[in-house]
Amino acid sequence: MKIVCTNFRVFERNTLQGFTDLEISDIGLTVRECTVHRKGDRWWIGLPGKPQIDKSGNVIRDPQSGKPAYVNILQFTGRSFADEFASDAITAIRKAFPNALSEGADA
């Protein structure tokens, strides 16, 4: 799969390393505001989501953390697809923005 990183901005908090826009050239699709995560030597890409809304139009919050609860908009049909996408995306980010991701771990 051919992925091009068109934007990356660093935002480090817990596993989150930043946000990226990824163009999947094979199908002419740009996915904006993907999250880039790292834990140890494992990297992954979070696809965009949207806040869950109740019947009254209020954002539903996680009862323990108080943070907004999100629902997936896009989803891979299997772990192997998600892993391949993450590997290709991390490679694309490193190619487009060589100094954006911390060193020492590979996708």
PDB file of C-alpha atoms in Angstrom:
ATOM      1  CA  MET A   1       0.000   0.000   0.000  1.00  0.00           C
ATOM      2  CA  LYS A   2       1.422   3.390  -0.993  1.00  0.00           C
ATOM      3  CA  ILE A   3       1.011   5.967   1.789  1.00  0.00           C
ATOM      4  CA  VAL A   4       2.251   9.553   1.705  1.00  0.00           C
ATOM      5  CA  CYS A   5       2.359  11.711   4.822  1.00  0.00           C
ATOM      6  CA  THR A   6       1.179  15.208   3.937  1.00  0.00           C
ATOM      7  CA  ASN A   7       1.200  16.706   7.436  1.00  0.00           C
ATOM      8  CA  PHE A   8       2.503  15.877  10.898  1.00  0.00           C
ATOM      9  CA  ARG A   9       2.385  17.782  14.147  1.00  0.00           C
ATOM     10  CA  VAL A  10       4.009  16.679  17.363  1.00  0.00           C
ATOM     11  CA  PHE A  11       1.770  16.329  20.397  1.00  0.00           C
ATOM     12  CA  GLU A  12       3.216  14.092  23.090  1.00  0.00           C
ATOM     13  CA  ARG A  13       0.991  12.793  25.875  1.00  0.00           C
ATOM     14  CA  ASN A  14       1.166   9.235  27.231  1.00  0.00           C
ATOM     15  CA  THR A  15       1.378   6.989  24.133  1.00  0.00           C
ATOM     16  CA  LEU A  16       0.315   9.782  21.775  1.00  0.00           C
ATOM     17  CA  GLN A  17       3.206  11.151  19.704  1.00  0.00           C
ATOM     18  CA  GLY A  18       1.281  13.422  17.344  1.00  0.00           C
ATOM     19  CA  PHE A  19      -1.292  13.852  14.597  1.00  0.00           C
ATOM     20  CA  THR A  20      -0.875  13.165  10.905  1.00  0.00           C
ATOM     21  CA  ASP A  21      -2.655  13.398   7.566  1.00  0.00           C
ATOM     22  CA  LEU A  22      -2.086  10.356   5.369  1.00  0.00           C
ATOM     23  CA  GLU A  23      -2.778   9.999   1.664  1.00  0.00           C
ATOM     24  CA  ILE A  24      -3.468   6.457   0.468  1.00  0.00           C
ATOM     25  CA  SER A  25      -2.458   6.902  -3.154  1.00  0.00           C
ATOM     26  CA  ASP A  26      -3.802   3.563  -4.416  1.00  0.00           C
ATOM     27  CA  ILE A  27      -7.392   4.603  -3.733  1.00  0.00           C
ATOM     28  CA  GLY A  28      -7.127   8.398  -3.820  1.00  0.00           C
ATOM     29  CA  LEU A  29      -8.061   8.840  -0.166  1.00  0.00           C
ATOM     30  CA  THR A  30      -6.659  11.272   2.404  1.00  0.00           C
ATOM     31  CA  VAL A  31      -7.327  10.450   6.044  1.00  0.00           C
ATOM     32  CA  ARG A  32      -6.862  13.522   8.211  1.00  0.00           C
ATOM     33  CA  GLU A  33      -6.067  13.795  11.923  1.00  0.00           C
ATOM     34  CA  CYS A  34      -4.863  10.238  12.483  1.00  0.00           C
ATOM     35  CA  THR A  35      -3.185   9.786  15.832  1.00  0.00           C
ATOM     36  CA  VAL A  36       0.335   8.373  16.028  1.00  0.00           C
ATOM     37  CA  HIS A  37       1.095   6.280  19.118  1.00  0.00           C
ATOM     38  CA  ARG A  38       4.132   4.589  20.596  1.00  0.00           C
ATOM     39  CA  LYS A  39       4.599   2.287  23.554  1.00  0.00           C
ATOM     40  CA  GLY A  40       8.066   0.815  23.907  1.00  0.00           C
ATOM     41  CA  ASP A  41       9.080  -0.384  20.475  1.00  0.00           C
ATOM     42  CA  ARG A  42       5.488  -0.679  19.185  1.00  0.00           C
ATOM     43  CA  TRP A  43       3.997   2.047  16.966  1.00  0.00           C
ATOM     44  CA  TRP A  44       0.382   2.265  15.815  1.00  0.00           C
ATOM     45  CA  ILE A  45      -1.955   4.630  14.020  1.00  0.00           C
ATOM     46  CA  GLY A  46      -5.359   5.616  15.393  1.00  0.00           C
ATOM     47  CA  LEU A  47      -7.937   6.407  12.762  1.00  0.00           C
ATOM     48  CA  PRO A  48     -10.196   9.444  13.259  1.00  0.00           C
ATOM     49  CA  GLY A  49     -13.280   9.116  15.423  1.00  0.00           C
ATOM     50  CA  LYS A  50     -16.121  11.290  16.580  1.00  0.00           C
ATOM     51  CA  PRO A  51     -17.537  11.971  20.031  1.00  0.00           C
ATOM     52  CA  GLN A  52     -20.535   9.912  21.074  1.00  0.00           C
ATOM     53  CA  ILE A  53     -23.667  12.043  21.449  1.00  0.00           C
ATOM     54  CA  ASP A  54     -26.732  11.210  23.546  1.00  0.00           C
ATOM     55  CA  LYS A  55     -30.353  11.776  22.469  1.00  0.00           C
ATOM     56  CA  SER A  56     -30.263  15.310  23.882  1.00  0.00           C
ATOM     57  CA  GLY A  57     -27.204  16.241  21.828  1.00  0.00           C
ATOM     58  CA  ASN A  58     -24.772  16.153  24.752  1.00  0.00           C
ATOM     59  CA  VAL A  59     -21.338  14.555  24.526  1.00  0.00           C
ATOM     60  CA  ILE A  60     -21.234  11.229  26.370  1.00  0.00           C
ATOM     61  CA  ARG A  61     -18.335  11.045  28.828  1.00  0.00           C
ATOM     62  CA  ASP A  62     -16.480   8.081  30.225  1.00  0.00           C
ATOM     63  CA  PRO A  63     -17.796   7.652  33.782  1.00  0.00           C
ATOM     64  CA  GLN A  64     -14.332   7.022  35.271  1.00  0.00           C
ATOM     65  CA  SER A  65     -12.128   9.517  33.409  1.00  0.00           C
ATOM     66  CA  GLY A  66     -14.702  12.166  32.525  1.00  0.00           C
ATOM     67  CA  LYS A  67     -13.201  12.352  29.039  1.00  0.00           C
ATOM     68  CA  PRO A  68     -15.439  12.309  25.952  1.00  0.00           C
ATOM     69  CA  ALA A  69     -16.245   8.830  24.640  1.00  0.00           C
ATOM     70  CA  TYR A  70     -15.487   8.313  20.953  1.00  0.00           C
ATOM     71  CA  VAL A  71     -16.847   6.003  18.280  1.00  0.00           C
ATOM     72  CA  ASN A  72     -14.799   4.703  15.354  1.00  0.00           C
ATOM     73  CA  ILE A  73     -15.623   6.109  11.931  1.00  0.00           C
ATOM     74  CA  LEU A  74     -13.197   3.891  10.018  1.00  0.00           C
ATOM     75  CA  GLN A  75     -12.089   0.410  11.024  1.00  0.00           C
ATOM     76  CA  PHE A  76      -9.770  -2.241   9.612  1.00  0.00           C
ATOM     77  CA  THR A  77     -11.259  -5.671   9.012  1.00  0.00           C
ATOM     78  CA  GLY A  78      -8.337  -7.387  10.697  1.00  0.00           C
ATOM     79  CA  ARG A  79      -5.231  -6.854  12.801  1.00  0.00           C
ATOM     80  CA  SER A  80      -2.889  -7.709   9.924  1.00  0.00           C
ATOM     81  CA  PHE A  81      -4.342  -4.841   7.855  1.00  0.00           C
ATOM     82  CA  ALA A  82      -3.977  -2.420  10.775  1.00  0.00           C
ATOM     83  CA  ASP A  83      -0.381  -3.529  11.384  1.00  0.00           C
ATOM     84  CA  GLU A  84       0.552  -3.164   7.710  1.00  0.00           C
ATOM     85  CA  PHE A  85      -1.070   0.274   7.584  1.00  0.00           C
ATOM     86  CA  ALA A  86       0.778   1.383  10.725  1.00  0.00           C
ATOM     87  CA  SER A  87       4.121   0.177   9.411  1.00  0.00           C
ATOM     88  CA  ASP A  88       3.621   1.914   6.047  1.00  0.00           C
ATOM     89  CA  ALA A  89       2.337   5.086   7.733  1.00  0.00           C
ATOM     90  CA  ILE A  90       5.278   5.335  10.159  1.00  0.00           C
ATOM     91  CA  THR A  91       7.652   4.880   7.213  1.00  0.00           C
ATOM     92  CA  ALA A  92       5.821   7.640   5.319  1.00  0.00           C
ATOM     93  CA  ILE A  93       5.961  10.009   8.308  1.00  0.00           C
ATOM     94  CA  ARG A  94       9.694   9.408   8.723  1.00  0.00           C
ATOM     95  CA  LYS A  95      10.254  10.009   5.019  1.00  0.00           C
ATOM     96  CA  ALA A  96       8.277  13.271   4.919  1.00  0.00           C
ATOM     97  CA  PHE A  97       9.321  14.570   8.355  1.00  0.00           C
ATOM     98  CA  PRO A  98      12.661  12.908   9.249  1.00  0.00           C
ATOM     99  CA  ASN A  99      12.951  14.566  12.669  1.00  0.00           C
ATOM    100  CA  ALA A 100       9.291  14.260  13.707  1.00  0.00           C
ATOM    101  CA  LEU A 101       9.376  10.904  15.502  1.00  0.00           C
ATOM    102  CA  SER A 102      11.688   9.991  18.338  1.00  0.00           C
ATOM    103  CA  GLU A 103      14.513   7.661  17.489  1.00  0.00           C
ATOM    104  CA  GLY A 104      15.170   4.173  18.711  1.00  0.00           C
ATOM    105  CA  ALA A 105      12.045   2.244  17.767  1.00  0.00           C
ATOM    106  CA  ASP A 106      10.839   0.927  14.463  1.00  0.00           C
ATOM    107  CA  ALA A 107       7.337   0.363  13.195  1.00  0.00           C
TER     108      ALA A 107
END
